Amino acid sequence: MKKLIEARFSIGNIVKHKYLNFRGVIFDLDPEFKNTEEWYLAIPEQIRPKKEQPFYHIFAENEEIFYIAYVSEQNLILDDSGLPANHPDIKQIFSDFDGKSYMPHERAKN
């Protein structure tokens, strides 16, 4: 029987990467690693995360670019700056920002 995995972060949370210079909004999550083995093995072994933890799909941004990131829970922290994110795709899923999290559109809650 599989162990129940509890996610530390929620959809709509703004998070920062612990080691890389980016922040973003969580728009989906996997209870454990669901990307390709090739993607996983491309991560340097000394910083490769364990697969048995939540992985988050993030509308990511830094000072230069917007992109989609796939990040393990162990490499994320909440962004407590109170600043909204600027990723252009946020408005496709989320509406209001309360200073900590984005609220999904009504149609995105299903």
mmCIF file of C-alpha atoms in Angstrom:
data_model
loop_
_atom_site.group_PDB
_atom_site.id
_atom_site.type_symbol
_atom_site.label_atom_id
_atom_site.label_comp_id
_atom_site.label_asym_id
_atom_site.label_seq_id
_atom_site.Cartn_x
_atom_site.Cartn_y
_atom_site.Cartn_z
ATOM 1 C CA MET A 1 0.000 0.000 0.000
ATOM 2 C CA LYS A 2 1.326 3.422 -0.961
ATOM 3 C CA LYS A 3 2.108 5.974 1.701
ATOM 4 C CA LEU A 4 -0.104 9.075 1.722
ATOM 5 C CA ILE A 5 1.905 12.075 0.559
ATOM 6 C CA GLU A 6 0.848 15.472 1.870
ATOM 7 C CA ALA A 7 1.784 18.526 -0.197
ATOM 8 C CA ARG A 8 3.300 21.489 1.632
ATOM 9 C CA PHE A 9 2.165 24.010 -1.004
ATOM 10 C CA SER A 10 -1.153 24.635 -2.755
ATOM 11 C CA ILE A 11 -2.253 25.674 -6.206
ATOM 12 C CA GLY A 12 -2.100 29.459 -6.356
ATOM 13 C CA ASN A 13 0.781 29.822 -3.863
ATOM 14 C CA ILE A 14 3.703 32.025 -4.847
ATOM 15 C CA VAL A 15 6.977 30.213 -4.215
ATOM 16 C CA LYS A 16 10.699 30.770 -4.701
ATOM 17 C CA HIS A 17 13.356 28.245 -5.614
ATOM 18 C CA LYS A 18 15.806 27.703 -2.749
ATOM 19 C CA TYR A 19 18.897 27.691 -4.957
ATOM 20 C CA LEU A 20 18.007 29.127 -8.360
ATOM 21 C CA ASN A 21 16.970 32.704 -9.026
ATOM 22 C CA PHE A 22 13.275 32.395 -9.842
ATOM 23 C CA ARG A 23 9.839 32.633 -8.292
ATOM 24 C CA GLY A 24 6.405 31.770 -9.573
ATOM 25 C CA VAL A 25 2.845 30.594 -9.077
ATOM 26 C CA ILE A 26 1.958 26.925 -8.608
ATOM 27 C CA PHE A 27 -0.688 25.888 -11.142
ATOM 28 C CA ASP A 28 -0.577 22.087 -10.812
ATOM 29 C CA LEU A 29 1.126 19.409 -8.752
ATOM 30 C CA ASP A 30 2.028 15.751 -8.927
ATOM 31 C CA PRO A 31 2.054 13.726 -5.680
ATOM 32 C CA GLU A 32 5.394 12.296 -6.801
ATOM 33 C CA PHE A 33 7.731 12.642 -9.781
ATOM 34 C CA LYS A 34 5.890 12.251 -13.113
ATOM 35 C CA ASN A 35 8.342 13.637 -15.657
ATOM 36 C CA THR A 36 10.636 11.609 -17.930
ATOM 37 C CA GLU A 37 13.608 9.619 -16.706
ATOM 38 C CA GLU A 38 15.757 11.558 -19.183
ATOM 39 C CA TRP A 39 14.699 14.840 -17.535
ATOM 40 C CA TYR A 40 15.433 13.415 -14.082
ATOM 41 C CA LEU A 41 18.877 12.095 -15.006
ATOM 42 C CA ALA A 42 19.828 15.476 -16.511
ATOM 43 C CA ILE A 43 19.831 16.935 -12.980
ATOM 44 C CA PRO A 44 23.344 16.752 -11.481
ATOM 45 C CA GLU A 45 23.454 13.795 -9.090
ATOM 46 C CA GLN A 46 24.653 15.851 -6.117
ATOM 47 C CA ILE A 47 21.489 18.016 -6.242
ATOM 48 C CA ARG A 48 19.050 15.491 -7.738
ATOM 49 C CA PRO A 49 15.871 15.388 -5.603
ATOM 50 C CA LYS A 50 14.206 12.198 -4.481
ATOM 51 C CA LYS A 51 11.231 11.181 -6.629
ATOM 52 C CA GLU A 52 8.942 10.259 -3.732
ATOM 53 C CA GLN A 53 7.740 13.774 -2.933
ATOM 54 C CA PRO A 54 5.385 16.307 -4.520
ATOM 55 C CA PHE A 55 6.560 18.024 -7.706
ATOM 56 C CA TYR A 56 5.007 21.334 -8.722
ATOM 57 C CA HIS A 57 4.216 22.885 -12.097
ATOM 58 C CA ILE A 58 5.012 26.585 -11.793
ATOM 59 C CA PHE A 59 4.454 29.689 -13.896
ATOM 60 C CA ALA A 60 8.063 30.751 -13.295
ATOM 61 C CA GLU A 61 9.809 34.065 -13.815
ATOM 62 C CA ASN A 62 13.044 35.838 -13.141
ATOM 63 C CA GLU A 63 14.258 39.282 -14.170
ATOM 64 C CA GLU A 64 14.818 38.146 -17.769
ATOM 65 C CA ILE A 65 12.244 35.535 -18.805
ATOM 66 C CA PHE A 66 8.912 33.795 -18.161
ATOM 67 C CA TYR A 67 8.707 29.996 -18.427
ATOM 68 C CA ILE A 68 7.146 26.835 -16.984
ATOM 69 C CA ALA A 69 9.164 25.036 -14.290
ATOM 70 C CA TYR A 70 8.792 21.572 -12.736
ATOM 71 C CA VAL A 71 10.263 21.619 -9.228
ATOM 72 C CA SER A 72 10.490 19.228 -6.285
ATOM 73 C CA GLU A 73 8.976 20.290 -2.990
ATOM 74 C CA GLN A 74 12.356 20.133 -1.224
ATOM 75 C CA ASN A 75 13.648 22.945 -3.454
ATOM 76 C CA LEU A 76 10.816 25.423 -2.821
ATOM 77 C CA ILE A 77 9.958 27.964 -0.133
ATOM 78 C CA LEU A 78 6.978 30.285 0.136
ATOM 79 C CA ASP A 79 7.566 33.770 -1.259
ATOM 80 C CA ASP A 80 6.481 36.109 1.524
ATOM 81 C CA SER A 81 7.277 39.348 -0.335
ATOM 82 C CA GLY A 82 3.582 40.135 -0.870
ATOM 83 C CA LEU A 83 4.350 41.064 -4.483
ATOM 84 C CA PRO A 84 2.242 39.660 -7.319
ATOM 85 C CA ALA A 85 3.853 37.540 -10.022
ATOM 86 C CA ASN A 86 4.045 38.893 -13.574
ATOM 87 C CA HIS A 87 3.925 35.718 -15.682
ATOM 88 C CA PRO A 88 1.528 36.372 -18.603
ATOM 89 C CA ASP A 89 -0.174 32.951 -18.323
ATOM 90 C CA ILE A 90 -1.383 33.521 -14.747
ATOM 91 C CA LYS A 91 -4.580 35.196 -15.963
ATOM 92 C CA GLN A 92 -5.590 32.008 -17.850
ATOM 93 C CA ILE A 93 -6.126 30.122 -14.569
ATOM 94 C CA PHE A 94 -6.176 32.682 -11.768
ATOM 95 C CA SER A 95 -8.043 35.878 -10.973
ATOM 96 C CA ASP A 96 -7.571 37.678 -7.663
ATOM 97 C CA PHE A 97 -4.323 37.927 -5.687
ATOM 98 C CA ASP A 98 -4.631 38.324 -1.899
ATOM 99 C CA GLY A 99 -0.983 39.155 -1.161
ATOM 100 C CA LYS A 100 -0.006 35.496 -0.658
ATOM 101 C CA SER A 101 -1.860 33.395 -3.224
ATOM 102 C CA TYR A 102 -3.829 33.617 -6.431
ATOM 103 C CA MET A 103 -7.442 32.457 -6.531
ATOM 104 C CA PRO A 104 -8.452 30.174 -9.442
ATOM 105 C CA HIS A 105 -11.171 31.364 -11.813
ATOM 106 C CA GLU A 106 -14.488 29.659 -11.080
ATOM 107 C CA ARG A 107 -14.168 27.545 -14.235
ATOM 108 C CA ALA A 108 -10.665 26.375 -13.220
ATOM 109 C CA LYS A 109 -11.810 24.966 -9.864
ATOM 110 C CA ASN A 110 -13.369 21.832 -11.425
#
